Amino acid sequence: MCGIFGYINYLVEKDRKYIIQTLVNGLSRLEYRGYDSAGLAVDGDKKNEVFAFKEVGKVAKLKQLIAESDPDMTKIFDSHAGIAHTRWATHGQPSRINCHPHRSDSNWQFSVVHNGIITNYKELRVLLEGKGFKFETETDTECIAKLAKYLYDEHPDIEFLVLAKAVIKELQGAFGLLLKSVRYPHEVIAARKGSPLVVGVRTQKKMKVDFVDVEYAEEGPLPAERASQNVAIKKASANLLAPPDKSLLHRSQSRAFLSDDGRPIPTEFFLSSDPSAIVEHTKKVLYLEDDDIAHIHDGSLNIHRLSKDDGTSNVRAIQTLELELQEIMKGKFDHFMQKEIFEQPESVINTMRGRLDVANQKVTLGGLKQYISTIRRCRRLIFIACGTSFHSCMAVRGAFEELTEIPISVELASDFLDRQAPVFRDDTCVFVSQSGETADSLMALRYCLERGALTVGIVNVVGSSISLLTHCGVHINAGPEIGVASTKAYTSQFVAMMMFALSLSEDRASKQKRREDIMNGLAHVSEQFKQILKLNDPIKSMCQKFFKHQKSLLLLGRGSQFSTALEGALKIKEISYLHCEAVMSGELKHGVLALVDENLPIIMILTRDDIFAKSLNAYQQVIARGGRPIVICNPNDSEFPSEQTEKIEIPKTVDCLQGLLNVIPLQLIAYWLAIDAAKGNDINIDTEHRFLAVQATLNILAHYETLVPHWPKYETRIYSSSQVQSSKNPAAPTSAVADLLLSSAASLTDLTTPESKTSFQGDSKKSSSAAPLKTPFSAIIAIGVLIKGETMHFEYIADAASHGLMKVQLDLGVPIVFGLLTVLTEEQGRARAGIDGKHCHGEDWGRAAVELGVKRQAWTEGTFV
């Protein structure tokens, strides 16, 4: 998930050091979103000059690159526009050339940073290539900058805003972008369509109004009477130094940013994908809505739209962030995920604050107040979400059905769209998302709006797309969630939706006792969280004792606890890279039981509820097959003797709230498993998703290193692919890889000399007089090396095989084993590639991507091909 950051100062003197530092720090705040490269563009020393810095890897590497480039950091700018970006590769592999910002030409006349995907980029690319433009990247973003350059060349007198509108009108897909140009110095265009953008504002004087007017393309020129008044005012001004009158050009004149005498005030603007990157600079922010085009120029912010047919507001409010800088800092914790797990006693209180009145047994959700009676009369409630949010919907489904007696459906947004599920005007569709920007959920939301359904949003991020597009909703107020694995958002969503169910059932006298029990249970949740978090150290020890070197894990739950098992399994898979499967206990006997033995680690959720007796059947089946499950149960439960099970004891609460407590130990287990998996691998569990189970691979390699010395019957030699390939030309110099990889005094002649010292069939001490084989090798193992930050390309292996290995297999029948993966840090990757330079990119890493392990028995005939 890419991140955008921009900084524009107007009549506020800042040196280049401050500007670059602001941009780099902004990118650092967005690291949690996940990325593989970073870059920025600032003004150069000369007119119409741009300094761009782009690097693969962490923001820290970009900072190092800037320091090595040694630009003049003392140069002062009273007005300046800089843009920056963290990229998650979608079109083209991570490399410096594919990194943002992208340029229109070698002179950087237009530069752009972009989140999202331009779906018609291929058509635009073909068009522009036909006009003589040459593309230098594989990305979809480059076409934006080149299209802007093409339109400017055709109309050199065009205004930046008009140019930007023309470009954006041609783009299809979802995007958020910043566009700057040397042709329009100190100006930036920011556009949003499906990808969040927020504008922070810092002024030296108080703003006149706390909103910005939205301007529409079809409004045309001002009425004649208004225009003549403006002209008269201008002529009446005796001040020859008065600022140029722009009232004939901009209806709103960015009223918020004008002083009493009509002059623009010194202003700084901060643009970001997330307000957490802005809060350290200002708390005054404005959230752009979909299809907004913001034009920042001359200390003003104007917001435009291409049309006025969507019923959106005519103003954008400038809001005050209720976010503190310390909330996005780790404090005493090692990782944001750990911090957010331990914040849950406070985050659930914040979710209930001002809404749950236990004393008077009342729930008030202001965001739903006008629509609650309509929702009570709906045909059905459809909960639509993805990932963790989907699990939170599953967790409260039973409570909604019990309290409201309305048919409930819980849908995965992607599947809901794939099926084109029927939605009717008297349905209520509830969209749950931490960020409020989940792409599948947004598409499902638009699908439901088109069919006339009432829509409700339950989100964490204020000003997000879902919160803006739904008819009504609830903010869960969990606070910023920086860690990539959602934890406190799950529990806050759970609590918010329980309050939603309580509010809907307020008019049901038959449910009054049940409602009171649930409210009392919610009142004690925070204290119970604190009790559970005291189990952190025992859970850490349990992980080290039972899960070390494990490759699979089973989670069992029944009823409402199945959703708890699903959430726990997702967290474990997501950050510890350990295969973990959640199974409904009632389905254990339908096939899954075949996996159970004394070696398979199993976690069972067996807290007391109405179906506890049924859940106990699964426990007995596991015990009968020699399993020793770890049981999440209530304190002092006699059903689980210590000699048969390991226990995690969780306080008892109302049955429909028990999952809220049971998920906490699973979050802690996921965290400590991730810490164990990350040891020695330079993996940041807060920011990095990976697509391969790397820890299992590293374990395989560790075992391989241990076993090789104990293979008495085999002689093992290890060669690099460069050695194997260059054996066709013995005069060719060997790579530096050879020095690093040779496990013995092997040489290139080992591949071609017909010697036989050992035999796979005999003892290692047998003489070379053993009968020679007709094949040069008994086996070849091709090991693909995955370097950290890169995507595994199996064509690397295929390419090496085409230099001889495949032909050996086909002609001589020698088996070749492909696909063993490992992970290298960047430094290791550079060393293996034999690179002494300061930068190492995908094209260089490819040279190190395949290493061939060759088990030599004898080379008795033929030549290497």
mmCIF file of N, CA, C and O in Angstrom, residues 323-324 326-329 336-351 388-389 392 434 460 476-496 529 533 567 571 660 663-664 667:
data_model
loop_
_atom_site.group_PDB
_atom_site.id
_atom_site.type_symbol
_atom_site.label_atom_id
_atom_site.label_comp_id
_atom_site.label_asym_id
_atom_site.label_seq_id
_atom_site.Cartn_x
_atom_site.Cartn_y
_atom_site.Cartn_z
ATOM 1 N N LEU A 323 -5.830 13.931 17.421
ATOM 2 C CA LEU A 323 -4.753 12.944 17.404
ATOM 3 C C LEU A 323 -3.511 13.581 18.000
ATOM 4 O O LEU A 323 -3.147 14.702 17.640
ATOM 5 N N GLU A 324 -2.889 12.887 18.916
ATOM 6 C CA GLU A 324 -1.685 13.397 19.547
ATOM 7 C C GLU A 324 -0.464 12.681 18.983
ATOM 8 O O GLU A 324 -0.525 11.513 18.598
ATOM 9 N N GLN A 326 2.113 11.527 20.421
ATOM 10 C CA GLN A 326 2.549 10.337 21.169
ATOM 11 C C GLN A 326 1.744 9.094 20.791
ATOM 12 O O GLN A 326 2.179 7.970 21.017
ATOM 13 N N GLU A 327 0.545 9.297 20.201
ATOM 14 C CA GLU A 327 -0.265 8.156 19.804
ATOM 15 C C GLU A 327 0.357 7.399 18.634
ATOM 16 O O GLU A 327 0.045 6.228 18.419
ATOM 17 N N ILE A 328 1.197 8.049 17.856
ATOM 18 C CA ILE A 328 1.816 7.370 16.727
ATOM 19 C C ILE A 328 3.295 7.086 16.996
ATOM 20 O O ILE A 328 4.060 6.831 16.079
ATOM 21 N N MET A 329 3.685 7.130 18.263
ATOM 22 C CA MET A 329 5.030 6.747 18.676
ATOM 23 C C MET A 329 4.952 5.434 19.458
ATOM 24 O O MET A 329 3.960 5.140 20.110
ATOM 25 N N PHE A 336 4.879 -1.459 17.188
ATOM 26 C CA PHE A 336 3.552 -0.858 17.246
ATOM 27 C C PHE A 336 2.489 -1.915 17.536
ATOM 28 O O PHE A 336 1.510 -1.647 18.240
ATOM 29 N N MET A 337 2.655 -3.111 16.992
ATOM 30 C CA MET A 337 1.657 -4.149 17.241
ATOM 31 C C MET A 337 1.558 -4.447 18.732
ATOM 32 O O MET A 337 0.453 -4.563 19.288
ATOM 33 N N GLN A 338 2.697 -4.567 19.380
ATOM 34 C CA GLN A 338 2.704 -4.823 20.822
ATOM 35 C C GLN A 338 2.036 -3.668 21.557
ATOM 36 O O GLN A 338 1.216 -3.877 22.470
ATOM 37 N N LYS A 339 2.372 -2.451 21.176
ATOM 38 C CA LYS A 339 1.774 -1.266 21.808
ATOM 39 C C LYS A 339 0.257 -1.269 21.645
ATOM 40 O O LYS A 339 -0.485 -0.989 22.596
ATOM 41 N N GLU A 340 -0.207 -1.617 20.457
ATOM 42 C CA GLU A 340 -1.643 -1.568 20.181
ATOM 43 C C GLU A 340 -2.397 -2.685 20.891
ATOM 44 O O GLU A 340 -3.560 -2.500 21.271
ATOM 45 N N ILE A 341 -1.753 -3.829 21.100
ATOM 46 C CA ILE A 341 -2.377 -4.886 21.898
ATOM 47 C C ILE A 341 -2.587 -4.394 23.327
ATOM 48 O O ILE A 341 -3.659 -4.576 23.921
ATOM 49 N N PHE A 342 -1.575 -3.732 23.877
ATOM 50 C CA PHE A 342 -1.653 -3.272 25.261
ATOM 51 C C PHE A 342 -2.479 -2.000 25.412
ATOM 52 O O PHE A 342 -2.790 -1.591 26.535
ATOM 53 N N GLU A 343 -2.830 -1.363 24.309
ATOM 54 C CA GLU A 343 -3.693 -0.175 24.368
ATOM 55 C C GLU A 343 -5.171 -0.535 24.437
ATOM 56 O O GLU A 343 -6.017 0.340 24.658
ATOM 57 N N GLN A 344 -5.510 -1.801 24.271
ATOM 58 C CA GLN A 344 -6.915 -2.171 24.132
ATOM 59 C C GLN A 344 -7.775 -1.878 25.362
ATOM 60 O O GLN A 344 -8.959 -1.543 25.199
ATOM 61 N N PRO A 345 -7.254 -1.942 26.596
ATOM 62 C CA PRO A 345 -8.103 -1.511 27.722
ATOM 63 C C PRO A 345 -8.579 -0.063 27.580
ATOM 64 O O PRO A 345 -9.698 0.265 27.984
ATOM 65 N N GLU A 346 -7.726 0.797 26.988
ATOM 66 C CA GLU A 346 -8.129 2.197 26.788
ATOM 67 C C GLU A 346 -8.945 2.369 25.517
ATOM 68 O O GLU A 346 -9.896 3.159 25.476
ATOM 69 N N SER A 347 -8.596 1.647 24.453
ATOM 70 C CA SER A 347 -9.280 1.861 23.172
ATOM 71 C C SER A 347 -10.754 1.455 23.243
ATOM 72 O O SER A 347 -11.613 2.114 22.651
ATOM 73 N N VAL A 348 -11.083 0.383 23.989
ATOM 74 C CA VAL A 348 -12.500 0.011 24.090
ATOM 75 C C VAL A 348 -13.271 1.023 24.945
ATOM 76 O O VAL A 348 -14.458 1.276 24.693
ATOM 77 N N ILE A 349 -12.594 1.614 25.934
ATOM 78 C CA ILE A 349 -13.228 2.676 26.721
ATOM 79 C C ILE A 349 -13.547 3.859 25.816
ATOM 80 O O ILE A 349 -14.629 4.465 25.895
ATOM 81 N N ASN A 350 -12.601 4.215 24.930
ATOM 82 C CA ASN A 350 -12.829 5.326 24.005
ATOM 83 C C ASN A 350 -13.981 5.022 23.050
ATOM 84 O O ASN A 350 -14.721 5.930 22.654
ATOM 85 N N THR A 351 -14.127 3.766 22.668
ATOM 86 C CA THR A 351 -15.231 3.387 21.781
ATOM 87 C C THR A 351 -16.573 3.584 22.484
ATOM 88 O O THR A 351 -17.560 4.001 21.868
ATOM 89 N N THR A 388 -9.908 -8.917 8.922
ATOM 90 C CA THR A 388 -10.218 -8.792 10.344
ATOM 91 C C THR A 388 -11.607 -8.210 10.562
ATOM 92 O O THR A 388 -12.343 -8.647 11.457
ATOM 93 N N SER A 389 -12.006 -7.247 9.769
ATOM 94 C CA SER A 389 -13.332 -6.639 9.916
ATOM 95 C C SER A 389 -14.432 -7.661 9.642
ATOM 96 O O SER A 389 -15.490 -7.644 10.284
ATOM 97 N N SER A 392 -14.845 -9.684 12.770
ATOM 98 C CA SER A 392 -15.589 -8.977 13.821
ATOM 99 C C SER A 392 -17.090 -9.014 13.534
ATOM 100 O O SER A 392 -17.904 -9.109 14.465
ATOM 101 N N GLN A 434 -11.421 -0.792 9.182
ATOM 102 C CA GLN A 434 -10.589 0.044 10.044
ATOM 103 C C GLN A 434 -10.242 1.349 9.344
ATOM 104 O O GLN A 434 -10.447 2.430 9.867
ATOM 105 N N ASN A 460 -12.766 3.399 11.561
ATOM 106 C CA ASN A 460 -11.897 4.013 12.570
ATOM 107 C C ASN A 460 -11.395 5.380 12.128
ATOM 108 O O ASN A 460 -11.250 6.283 12.941
ATOM 109 N N ILE A 476 -15.334 4.149 15.452
ATOM 110 C CA ILE A 476 -15.020 3.293 16.595
ATOM 111 C C ILE A 476 -14.033 3.939 17.557
ATOM 112 O O ILE A 476 -13.854 3.456 18.679
ATOM 113 N N ASN A 477 -13.365 5.011 17.136
ATOM 114 C CA ASN A 477 -12.485 5.795 18.022
ATOM 115 C C ASN A 477 -11.410 4.950 18.702
ATOM 116 O O ASN A 477 -11.093 5.151 19.881
ATOM 117 N N ALA A 478 -10.830 4.015 17.960
ATOM 118 C CA ALA A 478 -9.782 3.162 18.525
ATOM 119 C C ALA A 478 -8.436 3.862 18.548
ATOM 120 O O ALA A 478 -7.496 3.366 19.178
ATOM 121 N N GLY A 479 -8.310 4.993 17.854
ATOM 122 C CA GLY A 479 -7.012 5.646 17.735
ATOM 123 C C GLY A 479 -6.240 5.087 16.558
ATOM 124 O O GLY A 479 -6.616 4.057 15.981
ATOM 125 N N PRO A 480 -5.150 5.739 16.178
ATOM 126 C CA PRO A 480 -4.402 5.294 14.996
ATOM 127 C C PRO A 480 -3.852 3.893 15.178
ATOM 128 O O PRO A 480 -3.331 3.551 16.244
ATOM 129 N N GLU A 481 -3.967 3.084 14.140
ATOM 130 C CA GLU A 481 -3.425 1.733 14.165
ATOM 131 C C GLU A 481 -2.293 1.676 13.149
ATOM 132 O O GLU A 481 -2.517 1.647 11.939
ATOM 133 N N ILE A 482 -1.059 1.680 13.656
ATOM 134 C CA ILE A 482 0.126 1.760 12.811
ATOM 135 C C ILE A 482 0.590 0.371 12.377
ATOM 136 O O ILE A 482 0.994 0.167 11.245
ATOM 137 N N GLY A 483 0.560 -0.588 13.293
ATOM 138 C CA GLY A 483 0.980 -1.946 12.963
ATOM 139 C C GLY A 483 0.135 -2.518 11.835
ATOM 140 O O GLY A 483 -1.067 -2.295 11.766
ATOM 141 N N VAL A 484 0.793 -3.279 10.947
ATOM 142 C CA VAL A 484 0.084 -3.799 9.781
ATOM 143 C C VAL A 484 -0.963 -4.835 10.179
ATOM 144 O O VAL A 484 -1.954 -5.024 9.479
ATOM 145 N N ALA A 485 -0.780 -5.520 11.306
ATOM 146 C CA ALA A 485 -1.757 -6.500 11.783
ATOM 147 C C ALA A 485 -2.745 -5.801 12.706
ATOM 148 O O ALA A 485 -2.381 -5.283 13.755
ATOM 149 N N SER A 486 -4.013 -5.793 12.322
ATOM 150 C CA SER A 486 -5.030 -5.083 13.090
ATOM 151 C C SER A 486 -5.325 -5.824 14.389
ATOM 152 O O SER A 486 -5.568 -7.025 14.395
ATOM 153 N N THR A 487 -5.284 -5.114 15.503
ATOM 154 C CA THR A 487 -5.557 -5.717 16.806
ATOM 155 C C THR A 487 -6.643 -4.938 17.550
ATOM 156 O O THR A 487 -7.758 -5.424 17.716
ATOM 157 N N LYS A 488 -6.323 -3.699 17.951
ATOM 158 C CA LYS A 488 -7.299 -2.945 18.735
ATOM 159 C C LYS A 488 -8.516 -2.545 17.905
ATOM 160 O O LYS A 488 -9.605 -2.335 18.467
ATOM 161 N N ALA A 489 -8.371 -2.463 16.589
ATOM 162 C CA ALA A 489 -9.528 -2.148 15.751
ATOM 163 C C ALA A 489 -10.553 -3.278 15.822
ATOM 164 O O ALA A 489 -11.765 -3.032 15.797
ATOM 165 N N TYR A 490 -10.069 -4.533 15.914
ATOM 166 C CA TYR A 490 -10.984 -5.679 15.998
ATOM 167 C C TYR A 490 -11.851 -5.580 17.250
ATOM 168 O O TYR A 490 -13.080 -5.702 17.186
ATOM 169 N N THR A 491 -11.227 -5.353 18.392
ATOM 170 C CA THR A 491 -11.999 -5.301 19.633
ATOM 171 C C THR A 491 -12.912 -4.071 19.675
ATOM 172 O O THR A 491 -14.032 -4.148 20.183
ATOM 173 N N SER A 492 -12.456 -2.954 19.124
ATOM 174 C CA SER A 492 -13.312 -1.762 19.104
ATOM 175 C C SER A 492 -14.475 -1.927 18.135
ATOM 176 O O SER A 492 -15.592 -1.455 18.400
ATOM 177 N N GLN A 493 -14.245 -2.585 17.002
ATOM 178 C CA GLN A 493 -15.344 -2.888 16.081
ATOM 179 C C GLN A 493 -16.368 -3.792 16.760
ATOM 180 O O GLN A 493 -17.587 -3.588 16.639
ATOM 181 N N PHE A 494 -15.871 -4.789 17.466
ATOM 182 C CA PHE A 494 -16.731 -5.715 18.204
ATOM 183 C C PHE A 494 -17.625 -4.938 19.164
ATOM 184 O O PHE A 494 -18.865 -5.103 19.186
ATOM 185 N N VAL A 495 -17.021 -4.056 19.971
ATOM 186 C CA VAL A 495 -17.773 -3.276 20.953
ATOM 187 C C VAL A 495 -18.760 -2.336 20.267
ATOM 188 O O VAL A 495 -19.926 -2.217 20.687
ATOM 189 N N ALA A 496 -18.329 -1.655 19.210
ATOM 190 C CA ALA A 496 -19.203 -0.707 18.511
ATOM 191 C C ALA A 496 -20.423 -1.420 17.928
ATOM 192 O O ALA A 496 -21.550 -0.911 18.006
ATOM 193 N N PHE A 529 -9.554 -6.986 30.253
ATOM 194 C CA PHE A 529 -8.422 -6.913 29.319
ATOM 195 C C PHE A 529 -7.103 -6.791 30.085
ATOM 196 O O PHE A 529 -6.113 -7.445 29.755
ATOM 197 N N LEU A 533 -3.834 -9.310 29.903
ATOM 198 C CA LEU A 533 -2.524 -8.844 29.438
ATOM 199 C C LEU A 533 -1.411 -9.172 30.437
ATOM 200 O O LEU A 533 -0.232 -9.167 30.073
ATOM 201 N N GLU A 567 -9.948 -15.199 13.491
ATOM 202 C CA GLU A 567 -9.130 -13.999 13.686
ATOM 203 C C GLU A 567 -7.748 -14.355 14.208
ATOM 204 O O GLU A 567 -6.734 -13.808 13.765
ATOM 205 N N LYS A 571 -4.097 -13.669 12.286
ATOM 206 C CA LYS A 571 -2.987 -12.930 12.878
ATOM 207 C C LYS A 571 -1.707 -13.761 12.848
ATOM 208 O O LYS A 571 -0.625 -13.256 12.561
ATOM 209 N N LEU A 660 -14.560 -11.443 22.780
ATOM 210 C CA LEU A 660 -13.809 -10.192 22.936
ATOM 211 C C LEU A 660 -12.591 -10.410 23.824
ATOM 212 O O LEU A 660 -11.519 -9.850 23.583
ATOM 213 N N VAL A 663 -9.825 -13.346 22.253
ATOM 214 C CA VAL A 663 -8.930 -13.019 21.143
ATOM 215 C C VAL A 663 -7.606 -12.428 21.623
ATOM 216 O O VAL A 663 -6.594 -12.496 20.911
ATOM 217 N N ILE A 664 -7.573 -11.856 22.824
ATOM 218 C CA ILE A 664 -6.355 -11.206 23.319
ATOM 219 C C ILE A 664 -5.181 -12.185 23.418
ATOM 220 O O ILE A 664 -4.085 -11.895 22.924
ATOM 221 N N GLN A 667 -3.796 -12.871 20.027
ATOM 222 C CA GLN A 667 -2.982 -11.759 19.515
ATOM 223 C C GLN A 667 -1.580 -11.823 20.107
ATOM 224 O O GLN A 667 -0.583 -11.607 19.386
#
